[in-house]
Amino acid sequence: ISSKLYTMLANFHMNQTAHGRESNKEQIIFYLWVSVIGVLGIVFCYLFGEWLLELIFGTDFIPASKFLTIIIATSVVNGFCWVISQKWMLNKSLKLVYIRQILGIAVFLFGFSMSYLNNIGILGLLYSALAAAFFKLIFTLVLLKKNTNLTIEI
């Protein structure tokens, strides 16, 4: 569901931006809207994840609910990065997308290596993925701010 939602939002954003129909204020509202949807998804998963896992997969999978929120949070942050990077793709700045991905992989591998060496287990893996996603988000937002005239005017 998360993937389909972000694909729909990215397509809308890309279409609006490509035709020059999106103002600065509309872009900011769009990014805020995507953020709100993501946060609501994380909160929903945190509150109802255990119940949903039990309903769909049975009682054997209830212990996995503590991992589900981290997985959903990682998915939301990565989805947000992907939606924002559509602007780079329109400007034919694929090099920025590649650099961001490679650096994100490096952060993930570093975190994974540290969790493996310290015997943290699957939580270390999930936190490494979440850290890499946040790194990519920060990298994306910093470069977006540098490469566009996106300002907040109220």
Coordinates of N, CA and C in Angstrom, one line a residue:
I1 N 0.8 -1.2 0.0 CA 0.0 0.0 0.0 C 0.9 1.2 0.0
S2 N 1.9 1.2 0.9 CA 2.8 2.4 0.9 C 3.5 2.6 -0.4
S3 N 3.9 1.6 -1.1 CA 4.6 1.7 -2.3 C 3.7 2.3 -3.4
K4 N 2.4 1.9 -3.5 CA 1.5 2.4 -4.4 C 1.1 3.8 -4.1
L5 N 1.0 4.2 -2.9 CA 0.7 5.6 -2.5 C 1.8 6.5 -2.9
Y6 N 3.0 6.1 -2.6 CA 4.2 7.0 -3.0 C 4.3 7.0 -4.5
T7 N 4.1 6.0 -5.2 CA 4.1 6.0 -6.7 C 3.1 7.0 -7.2
M8 N 1.9 6.9 -6.7 CA 0.8 7.8 -7.1 C 1.2 9.3 -6.8
L9 N 1.7 9.6 -5.6 CA 2.1 10.9 -5.3 C 3.3 11.4 -6.1
A10 N 4.3 10.5 -6.4 CA 5.4 10.9 -7.2 C 5.0 11.2 -8.6
N11 N 4.1 10.4 -9.2 CA 3.6 10.6 -10.6 C 2.9 12.0 -10.7
F12 N 2.0 12.3 -9.7 CA 1.3 13.5 -9.7 C 2.3 14.7 -9.6
H13 N 3.3 14.6 -8.7 CA 4.3 15.6 -8.5 C 5.1 15.8 -9.7
M14 N 5.5 14.7 -10.3 CA 6.4 14.8 -11.5 C 5.6 15.5 -12.7
N15 N 4.3 15.1 -12.8 CA 3.5 15.7 -13.9 C 3.3 17.2 -13.7
Q16 N 3.0 17.6 -12.5 CA 2.8 19.0 -12.2 C 4.1 19.8 -12.4
T17 N 5.2 19.3 -12.0 CA 6.5 20.0 -12.1 C 6.9 20.0 -13.5
A18 N 6.7 18.9 -14.3 CA 7.2 18.9 -15.7 C 6.4 19.9 -16.6
H19 N 5.2 20.2 -16.2 CA 4.4 21.1 -17.0 C 4.5 22.6 -16.4
G20 N 5.3 22.8 -15.4 CA 5.4 24.1 -14.8 C 4.2 24.6 -14.1
R21 N 3.3 23.7 -13.7 CA 2.0 24.1 -13.0 C 2.1 24.1 -11.5
E22 N 3.3 24.0 -10.9 CA 3.4 23.9 -9.5 C 4.2 25.0 -9.0
S23 N 3.6 25.8 -8.1 CA 4.2 27.0 -7.5 C 5.0 26.5 -6.3
N24 N 5.8 27.4 -5.7 CA 6.6 27.2 -4.6 C 5.7 26.7 -3.4
K25 N 4.6 27.5 -3.2 CA 3.7 27.2 -2.1 C 3.1 25.8 -2.3
E26 N 2.7 25.5 -3.5 CA 2.1 24.1 -3.8 C 3.1 23.0 -3.5
Q27 N 4.4 23.3 -3.8 CA 5.4 22.2 -3.6 C 5.5 22.0 -2.1
I28 N 5.6 23.1 -1.3 CA 5.7 22.9 0.2 C 4.5 22.2 0.7
I29 N 3.3 22.6 0.3 CA 2.1 21.9 0.7 C 2.1 20.4 0.4
F30 N 2.6 20.1 -0.9 CA 2.7 18.7 -1.3 C 3.7 17.9 -0.4
Y31 N 4.8 18.5 -0.1 CA 5.8 17.8 0.8 C 5.3 17.6 2.2
L32 N 4.5 18.6 2.7 CA 3.9 18.5 4.0 C 2.9 17.4 4.0
W33 N 2.1 17.3 2.9 CA 1.0 16.3 2.8 C 1.7 14.9 2.8
V34 N 2.7 14.7 2.0 CA 3.4 13.4 2.0 C 3.9 13.1 3.4
S35 N 4.5 14.1 4.1 CA 5.0 13.8 5.4 C 3.9 13.4 6.4
V36 N 2.8 14.1 6.3 CA 1.7 13.7 7.2 C 1.2 12.3 7.0
I37 N 1.0 11.9 5.7 CA 0.6 10.6 5.3 C 1.6 9.6 5.9
G38 N 2.9 9.8 5.8 CA 3.9 8.9 6.3 C 3.8 8.8 7.8
V39 N 3.7 9.9 8.5 CA 3.7 9.8 10.0 C 2.4 9.1 10.4
L40 N 1.3 9.3 9.8 CA 0.1 8.6 10.1 C 0.2 7.1 9.9
G41 N 0.9 6.7 8.8 CA 1.1 5.3 8.6 C 2.0 4.7 9.7
I42 N 3.0 5.4 10.1 CA 3.9 4.9 11.2 C 3.1 4.8 12.5
V43 N 2.3 5.8 12.8 CA 1.5 5.7 14.0 C 0.5 4.6 14.0
F44 N -0.2 4.4 12.8 CA -1.2 3.4 12.7 C -0.5 2.0 12.9
C45 N 0.7 1.8 12.3 CA 1.4 0.6 12.4 C 1.8 0.3 13.9
Y46 N 2.2 1.4 14.6 CA 2.6 1.3 16.0 C 1.4 0.9 16.8
L47 N 0.3 1.5 16.6 CA -0.9 1.2 17.4 C -1.6 -0.1 17.1
F48 N -1.6 -0.5 15.8 CA -2.4 -1.6 15.4 C -1.6 -2.7 14.7
G49 N -0.3 -2.6 14.7 CA 0.6 -3.6 14.0 C 0.4 -5.0 14.6
E50 N 0.4 -5.1 15.9 CA 0.3 -6.4 16.6 C -1.0 -7.1 16.2
W51 N -2.1 -6.3 16.3 CA -3.4 -6.8 16.0 C -3.5 -7.2 14.5
L52 N -2.9 -6.4 13.6 CA -3.0 -6.8 12.2 C -2.2 -8.0 11.9
L53 N -1.0 -8.2 12.5 CA -0.2 -9.4 12.3 C -0.9 -10.6 12.8
E54 N -1.5 -10.5 13.9 CA -2.3 -11.6 14.5 C -3.5 -12.0 13.6
L55 N -4.2 -11.0 13.1 CA -5.3 -11.2 12.2 C -4.9 -11.8 10.9
I56 N -3.9 -11.4 10.3 CA -3.5 -11.8 9.0 C -2.7 -13.1 9.0
F57 N -1.7 -13.2 9.9 CA -0.8 -14.4 10.0 C -1.0 -15.3 11.1
G58 N -1.7 -14.9 12.1 CA -1.9 -15.8 13.3 C -1.0 -15.4 14.5
T59 N -1.2 -16.1 15.6 CA -0.5 -15.7 16.8 C 1.0 -16.0 16.8
D60 N 1.4 -16.9 15.9 CA 2.9 -17.2 15.8 C 3.7 -16.0 15.4
F61 N 3.1 -15.0 14.7 CA 3.8 -13.9 14.2 C 3.7 -12.6 15.1
I62 N 3.1 -12.7 16.2 CA 2.9 -11.5 17.1 C 4.3 -10.9 17.5
P63 N 5.3 -11.7 17.8 CA 6.6 -11.2 18.2 C 7.2 -10.3 17.1
A64 N 6.8 -10.5 15.9 CA 7.4 -9.7 14.8 C 6.8 -8.3 14.7
S65 N 5.8 -8.0 15.6 CA 5.2 -6.6 15.5 C 6.2 -5.6 16.0
K66 N 7.2 -5.9 16.8 CA 8.1 -4.9 17.3 C 9.0 -4.5 16.1
F67 N 9.2 -5.3 15.1 CA 10.0 -5.0 14.0 C 9.2 -4.3 12.9
L68 N 7.9 -4.5 12.9 CA 7.1 -3.9 11.8 C 7.1 -2.4 11.8
T69 N 7.1 -1.8 12.9 CA 7.1 -0.3 13.0 C 8.4 0.3 12.4
I70 N 9.5 -0.4 12.7 CA 10.8 0.1 12.1 C 10.8 -0.1 10.6
I71 N 10.3 -1.2 10.1 CA 10.2 -1.5 8.7 C 9.3 -0.5 8.0
I72 N 8.2 -0.2 8.6 CA 7.3 0.8 8.0 C 7.9 2.2 8.0
A73 N 8.6 2.6 9.1 CA 9.2 3.9 9.2 C 10.3 4.0 8.1
T74 N 11.1 2.9 7.9 CA 12.1 2.9 6.9 C 11.5 3.1 5.5
S75 N 10.4 2.4 5.2 CA 9.7 2.5 4.0 C 9.2 3.9 3.7
V76 N 8.6 4.5 4.7 CA 8.1 5.9 4.6 C 9.2 6.9 4.3
V77 N 10.3 6.8 5.0 CA 11.4 7.7 4.8 C 12.0 7.5 3.4
N78 N 12.2 6.3 3.0 CA 12.7 6.0 1.6 C 11.7 6.5 0.5
G79 N 10.4 6.3 0.8 CA 9.4 6.7 -0.1 C 9.4 8.2 -0.3
F80 N 9.6 8.9 0.8 CA 9.6 10.4 0.8 C 10.8 10.8 0.0
C81 N 12.0 10.2 0.2 CA 13.2 10.5 -0.6 C 12.9 10.3 -2.1
W82 N 12.2 9.3 -2.4 CA 12.0 8.9 -3.8 C 11.1 10.0 -4.4
V83 N 10.0 10.4 -3.7 CA 9.1 11.4 -4.2 C 9.9 12.7 -4.5
I84 N 10.7 13.1 -3.5 CA 11.5 14.4 -3.7 C 12.5 14.3 -4.8
S85 N 13.1 13.1 -5.0 CA 14.1 13.0 -6.1 C 13.5 13.0 -7.5
Q86 N 12.2 13.0 -7.6 CA 11.6 13.1 -8.9 C 12.0 14.4 -9.6
K87 N 12.2 15.5 -8.8 CA 12.6 16.8 -9.3 C 14.0 16.7 -10.0
W88 N 14.9 15.9 -9.3 CA 16.2 15.7 -9.9 C 16.1 15.0 -11.2
M89 N 15.2 14.0 -11.3 CA 15.1 13.2 -12.5 C 14.6 14.1 -13.7
L90 N 13.7 15.0 -13.3 CA 13.2 15.9 -14.3 C 14.3 16.9 -14.9
N91 N 15.2 17.2 -14.0 CA 16.3 18.1 -14.4 C 17.5 17.3 -14.9
K92 N 17.3 16.0 -15.1 CA 18.3 15.1 -15.7 C 19.5 15.1 -14.8
S93 N 19.3 15.2 -13.5 CA 20.4 15.1 -12.5 C 20.5 13.7 -11.9
L94 N 20.6 12.7 -12.7 CA 20.6 11.4 -12.2 C 21.9 11.1 -11.4
K95 N 22.9 11.8 -11.6 CA 24.2 11.7 -10.9 C 23.9 11.9 -9.4
L96 N 23.1 12.8 -9.1 CA 22.7 13.1 -7.6 C 22.0 11.9 -7.0
V97 N 21.1 11.3 -7.8 CA 20.4 10.1 -7.3 C 21.4 9.0 -7.1
Y98 N 22.3 8.7 -8.0 CA 23.2 7.7 -7.8 C 24.2 7.9 -6.6
I99 N 24.6 9.1 -6.5 CA 25.5 9.4 -5.3 C 24.7 9.2 -4.0
R100 N 23.5 9.7 -4.0 CA 22.7 9.5 -2.8 C 22.5 8.0 -2.4
Q101 N 22.2 7.2 -3.4 CA 22.0 5.8 -3.2 C 23.3 5.1 -2.7
I102 N 24.4 5.4 -3.4 CA 25.7 4.8 -3.0 C 26.1 5.2 -1.6
L103 N 25.9 6.5 -1.2 CA 26.2 6.9 0.2 C 25.2 6.2 1.2
G104 N 24.0 6.1 0.8 CA 23.0 5.4 1.7 C 23.4 3.9 1.9
I105 N 23.9 3.3 0.8 CA 24.3 1.9 1.0 C 25.5 1.8 1.9
A106 N 26.4 2.8 1.8 CA 27.6 2.8 2.6 C 27.2 3.0 4.1
V107 N 26.3 3.9 4.4 CA 25.8 4.0 5.7 C 25.2 2.8 6.3
F108 N 24.3 2.1 5.4 CA 23.7 0.9 5.8 C 24.7 -0.2 6.1
L109 N 25.7 -0.4 5.2 CA 26.7 -1.4 5.4 C 27.6 -1.2 6.7
F110 N 27.9 0.1 6.9 CA 28.6 0.4 8.2 C 27.8 0.0 9.4
G111 N 26.5 0.5 9.4 CA 25.6 0.1 10.5 C 25.4 -1.4 10.7
F112 N 25.3 -2.1 9.5 CA 25.1 -3.5 9.6 C 26.3 -4.2 10.1
S113 N 27.5 -3.7 9.7 CA 28.8 -4.3 10.1 C 28.9 -4.1 11.6
M114 N 28.6 -2.9 12.1 CA 28.7 -2.6 13.6 C 27.7 -3.5 14.4
S115 N 26.5 -3.7 13.8 CA 25.5 -4.5 14.6 C 25.9 -6.0 14.5
Y116 N 26.5 -6.4 13.4 CA 27.0 -7.8 13.3 C 28.1 -8.1 14.3
L117 N 29.0 -7.1 14.3 CA 30.2 -7.3 15.2 C 29.8 -7.3 16.7
N118 N 28.7 -6.5 17.0 CA 28.3 -6.4 18.4 C 27.1 -7.4 18.7
N119 N 26.8 -8.3 17.8 CA 25.8 -9.3 18.0 C 24.4 -8.7 18.4
I120 N 24.0 -7.6 17.7 CA 22.7 -7.0 18.0 C 21.6 -7.7 17.3
G121 N 21.9 -8.4 16.2 CA 20.8 -9.2 15.5 C 20.0 -8.4 14.5
I122 N 18.7 -8.8 14.4 CA 17.9 -8.2 13.4 C 17.5 -6.7 13.7
L123 N 17.5 -6.4 15.0 CA 17.2 -5.0 15.3 C 18.4 -4.1 14.8
G124 N 19.6 -4.6 14.9 CA 20.7 -3.8 14.3 C 20.6 -3.6 12.8
L125 N 20.1 -4.7 12.1 CA 19.9 -4.6 10.7 C 18.8 -3.6 10.4
L126 N 17.7 -3.6 11.1 CA 16.6 -2.7 10.9 C 17.0 -1.2 11.2
Y127 N 17.7 -1.1 12.3 CA 18.1 0.3 12.6 C 19.2 0.8 11.6
S128 N 20.0 -0.1 11.1 CA 20.9 0.4 10.0 C 20.2 0.8 8.8
A129 N 19.2 0.1 8.4 CA 18.4 0.5 7.3 C 17.7 1.8 7.5
L130 N 17.1 2.0 8.7 CA 16.5 3.3 9.1 C 17.5 4.4 9.1
A131 N 18.7 4.2 9.6 CA 19.7 5.2 9.6 C 20.1 5.6 8.2
A132 N 20.2 4.6 7.3 CA 20.6 4.9 5.9 C 19.5 5.7 5.3
A133 N 18.2 5.4 5.6 CA 17.1 6.1 5.0 C 17.1 7.6 5.5
F134 N 17.3 7.8 6.7 CA 17.4 9.2 7.2 C 18.6 9.9 6.7
F135 N 19.7 9.3 6.5 CA 20.8 9.9 5.8 C 20.5 10.3 4.4
K136 N 19.8 9.4 3.7 CA 19.4 9.8 2.3 C 18.4 10.9 2.3
L137 N 17.5 11.0 3.3 CA 16.5 12.1 3.4 C 17.2 13.4 3.6
I138 N 18.2 13.4 4.6 CA 18.9 14.6 4.9 C 19.7 15.1 3.6
F139 N 20.4 14.1 3.0 CA 21.2 14.4 1.8 C 20.3 15.0 0.7
T140 N 19.1 14.4 0.5 CA 18.1 14.9 -0.5 C 17.6 16.3 -0.2
L141 N 17.3 16.5 1.1 CA 16.7 17.8 1.4 C 17.8 18.9 1.3
V142 N 19.0 18.6 1.7 CA 20.1 19.6 1.6 C 20.3 20.0 0.1
L143 N 20.4 19.0 -0.7 CA 20.7 19.2 -2.1 C 19.5 19.9 -2.8
L144 N 18.3 19.5 -2.4 CA 17.1 20.1 -2.9 C 17.1 21.6 -2.6
K145 N 17.4 21.9 -1.4 CA 17.5 23.4 -1.0 C 18.5 24.1 -1.8
K146 N 19.7 23.5 -2.0 CA 20.8 24.1 -2.7 C 20.4 24.3 -4.2
N147 N 19.8 23.3 -4.8 CA 19.6 23.3 -6.3 C 18.2 23.9 -6.7
T148 N 17.4 24.3 -5.8 CA 16.1 24.9 -6.2 C 15.9 26.2 -5.4
N149 N 14.9 26.9 -5.8 CA 14.6 28.1 -5.0 C 13.4 27.9 -4.1
L150 N 13.4 26.7 -3.5 CA 12.3 26.4 -2.6 C 12.4 27.1 -1.3
T151 N 11.4 28.0 -1.1 CA 11.4 28.8 0.1 C 10.0 28.8 0.7
I152 N 9.9 29.0 2.0 CA 8.6 29.0 2.6 C 8.1 30.4 2.8
E153 N 7.0 30.7 2.1 CA 6.4 32.1 2.2 C 5.0 31.9 2.7
I154 N 4.7 32.5 3.8 CA 3.3 32.4 4.4 C 2.6 33.7 4.3

